[in-house]
Amino acid sequence: MRQAGRYMAEYRALRQQHTLLDICRQPDLATEVTLQPVRRIAVDAAILFSDLLIPLAPLGLPFDFVGGEGPKLERPISSTDDIDRLRPFDPREDLAFVLTAIRQIQRELAGKVPLIGFAGAPFTLASYAIEGGHSNSFAKTKALMYGHPEAWHRLCSTLADLVGDYLVAQIDAGVDAVQVFDSWVGSLNAADYVEFAQPHSQRIFDIVGNRVPTIHFGTGTAMMLGEMARAGGHVVGADWRIGIDEAWDRIGHDRAVQGNLDPTSLLGPVPRMYRQVDDIVARVNGRPGHIFNLGHGILPSTPVEHVQMLASYVHQVTARPTPTV
Ligand code: CP3
């Protein structure tokens, strides 16, 4: 999930002075924002502050974040020729600022908690590249996917190679785990997932291999969790639309699972939030390999105290006596 952001006053204060892209591109600022939630909330890991879209600019798809509406690309992909014009790049050069931030964050964290790096999966990245921003229907994305399947696969294999290389560069710079976000892949049915998205996501996990633990995340994916697990990931994330026990059955018990509290339950009332946590913990039933998390990112209107209370409560209800053997 995204754990830094506008629900924190110190993040909003920094955003008064700097744009989101400035924060992503200046290692000192990215370091500061990565550490903000770690200082305030008893989280078990830090997540690199960056954005999913950062690799699109050097690829030839510049974008900006416009006033609270999310990302906007200057010239989204609108033809198969646009795909041929993309410029694969070396993340060690064109995204060196991310790698510098990682080294700096790891110095500051000094082993206190692990650092998770991340990148977008091909389907979700391609959807931004084609729609030019967020979409509800993914109409342009699917029109290209169904209408020009060879061009779609060319685009996604370019993205997969790039993202694989970028994640390896993040690992070389020092991240302890990586998460692949396929946030919008739940807009596909399972058969289309297998045909159009899975081989490219799988390519990323094949490139990364077993260098570090990998997390494979999506939302709206209840009916394709098994197929996502087959694409890869030591850990597979589930959102709140499915019970974590059922999600785990679909993912397979040879994998770890991450999830799956509804982010809106952090809005309150707090006793209800606690009941939702109890339900997840009961469904997990002590089986090792569960990473407690939200099913998606923290919403900007979330009271920070609720996030603090959530982290303490999860630690309290999942604490097990240290084995004596
Ligand atoms: O938790 C962290 O500290 C990491 C920060 C992080 C950001 N983006 C910063 C950000 C991460 C992990 C991302 C990934 C990302 N970016 C995803 C995948 C994760 C997910 O939530 O599904 C996606 C889909 C994006 C694309 C993106 N970036 C959108 C759709 C938006 C606008 C939505 C919004 O909340 O306004 C962004 C902007 C963005 N990226 C913010 C943050 C903290 C919003 C805050 C701001 O405008 O300052």
mmCIF file of C-alpha atoms and ligand atoms in Angstrom, residues 1-6 11 15 19-20 23-24 33-34 37 46-53 65 68-71 118-120 124 128 134 181-184 217 219 296-298 300, ligand 1:
data_model
loop_
_atom_site.group_PDB
_atom_site.id
_atom_site.type_symbol
_atom_site.label_atom_id
_atom_site.label_comp_id
_atom_site.label_asym_id
_atom_site.label_seq_id
_atom_site.Cartn_x
_atom_site.Cartn_y
_atom_site.Cartn_z
ATOM 1 C CA MET A 1 0.000 0.000 0.000
ATOM 2 C CA ARG A 2 0.970 3.631 -0.121
ATOM 3 C CA GLN A 3 1.789 4.699 3.403
ATOM 4 C CA ALA A 4 3.183 8.216 2.943
ATOM 5 C CA GLY A 5 0.901 10.964 1.753
ATOM 6 C CA ARG A 6 -1.621 13.672 2.374
ATOM 7 C CA TYR A 11 3.736 15.536 4.139
ATOM 8 C CA ARG A 15 3.976 19.609 -0.504
ATOM 9 C CA THR A 19 5.655 19.433 -6.275
ATOM 10 C CA LEU A 20 5.156 15.688 -6.142
ATOM 11 C CA ILE A 23 9.895 15.103 -4.130
ATOM 12 C CA CYS A 24 10.315 12.035 -6.325
ATOM 13 C CA VAL A 33 9.061 11.580 2.918
ATOM 14 C CA THR A 34 9.959 7.878 3.020
ATOM 15 C CA PRO A 37 5.504 7.307 8.301
ATOM 16 C CA ALA A 46 9.438 1.565 4.930
ATOM 17 C CA ILE A 47 8.283 1.946 1.342
ATOM 18 C CA LEU A 48 10.416 3.945 -1.035
ATOM 19 C CA PHE A 49 8.780 7.270 -1.841
ATOM 20 C CA SER A 50 8.456 7.520 -5.594
ATOM 21 C CA ASP A 51 5.614 7.060 -8.036
ATOM 22 C CA LEU A 52 4.529 4.334 -10.365
ATOM 23 C CA LEU A 53 4.737 6.651 -13.376
ATOM 24 C CA PHE A 65 0.466 15.695 -11.546
ATOM 25 C CA GLY A 68 -5.355 16.612 -6.907
ATOM 26 C CA GLU A 69 -6.616 14.918 -10.086
ATOM 27 C CA GLY A 70 -3.735 12.524 -10.405
ATOM 28 C CA PRO A 71 -1.287 12.082 -13.266
ATOM 29 C CA PHE A 118 8.539 -0.957 -6.180
ATOM 30 C CA ALA A 119 7.453 -0.521 -9.770
ATOM 31 C CA GLY A 120 4.309 -0.903 -11.824
ATOM 32 C CA THR A 124 -1.200 -0.903 -15.068
ATOM 33 C CA TYR A 128 -1.585 5.108 -17.842
ATOM 34 C CA HIS A 134 -6.731 7.512 -14.486
ATOM 35 C CA PHE A 181 1.864 -2.913 -8.323
ATOM 36 C CA ASP A 182 -0.770 -4.068 -10.807
ATOM 37 C CA SER A 183 -3.312 -1.731 -9.259
ATOM 38 C CA TRP A 184 -5.874 -1.726 -12.077
ATOM 39 C CA PHE A 217 -0.205 -6.646 -5.652
ATOM 40 C CA THR A 219 -6.985 -4.646 -6.573
ATOM 41 C CA HIS A 296 -5.087 -0.436 -0.960
ATOM 42 C CA GLY A 297 -3.448 2.888 -0.015
ATOM 43 C CA ILE A 298 -4.348 5.145 2.898
ATOM 44 C CA PRO A 300 -6.046 11.442 2.342
HETATM 45 O O1 CP3 B 1 3.809 4.803 0.503
HETATM 46 C C1 CP3 B 1 4.711 5.490 0.041
HETATM 47 O O2 CP3 B 1 5.386 6.211 0.714
HETATM 48 C C2 CP3 B 1 5.034 5.358 -1.443
HETATM 49 C C3 CP3 B 1 4.470 6.356 -2.258
HETATM 50 C C4 CP3 B 1 3.818 6.027 -3.569
HETATM 51 C C5 CP3 B 1 3.313 7.060 -4.388
HETATM 52 N N1 CP3 B 1 2.829 6.484 -5.526
HETATM 53 C C6 CP3 B 1 3.363 8.515 -4.118
HETATM 54 C C7 CP3 B 1 2.160 9.307 -4.466
HETATM 55 C C8 CP3 B 1 3.604 4.810 -4.214
HETATM 56 C C9 CP3 B 1 3.930 3.398 -3.756
HETATM 57 C C10 CP3 B 1 2.960 5.118 -5.446
HETATM 58 C C11 CP3 B 1 2.587 4.113 -6.457
HETATM 59 C C12 CP3 B 1 1.463 4.456 -7.328
HETATM 60 N N2 CP3 B 1 1.271 5.618 -8.029
HETATM 61 C C13 CP3 B 1 0.444 3.560 -7.694
HETATM 62 C C14 CP3 B 1 0.366 2.113 -7.255
HETATM 63 C C15 CP3 B 1 -0.107 2.002 -5.868
HETATM 64 C C16 CP3 B 1 -1.577 2.137 -5.698
HETATM 65 O O3 CP3 B 1 -1.952 2.920 -4.839
HETATM 66 O O4 CP3 B 1 -2.307 1.453 -6.425
HETATM 67 C C17 CP3 B 1 -0.405 4.232 -8.573
HETATM 68 C C18 CP3 B 1 -1.648 3.665 -9.204
HETATM 69 C C19 CP3 B 1 0.142 5.522 -8.795
HETATM 70 C C20 CP3 B 1 -0.377 6.582 -9.695
HETATM 71 C C21 CP3 B 1 -0.817 7.772 -8.958
HETATM 72 N N3 CP3 B 1 0.007 8.637 -8.266
HETATM 73 C C22 CP3 B 1 -2.141 8.262 -8.830
HETATM 74 C C23 CP3 B 1 -3.374 7.593 -9.425
HETATM 75 C C24 CP3 B 1 -2.090 9.426 -8.058
HETATM 76 C C25 CP3 B 1 -3.202 10.363 -7.720
HETATM 77 C C26 CP3 B 1 -4.091 9.787 -6.675
HETATM 78 C C27 CP3 B 1 -4.084 10.611 -5.427
HETATM 79 O O5 CP3 B 1 -4.062 10.016 -4.340
HETATM 80 O O6 CP3 B 1 -4.139 11.836 -5.552
HETATM 81 C C28 CP3 B 1 -0.742 9.624 -7.687
HETATM 82 C C29 CP3 B 1 -0.236 10.708 -6.861
HETATM 83 C C30 CP3 B 1 0.558 10.279 -5.680
HETATM 84 N N4 CP3 B 1 1.648 9.451 -5.711
HETATM 85 C C31 CP3 B 1 0.367 10.707 -4.347
HETATM 86 C C32 CP3 B 1 1.367 10.099 -3.583
HETATM 87 C C33 CP3 B 1 1.619 10.239 -2.094
HETATM 88 C C34 CP3 B 1 -0.741 11.680 -3.911
HETATM 89 C C35 CP3 B 1 -0.289 12.810 -3.059
HETATM 90 C C36 CP3 B 1 0.072 14.124 -3.690
HETATM 91 O O7 CP3 B 1 -0.525 14.561 -4.680
HETATM 92 O O8 CP3 B 1 0.949 14.750 -3.106
#
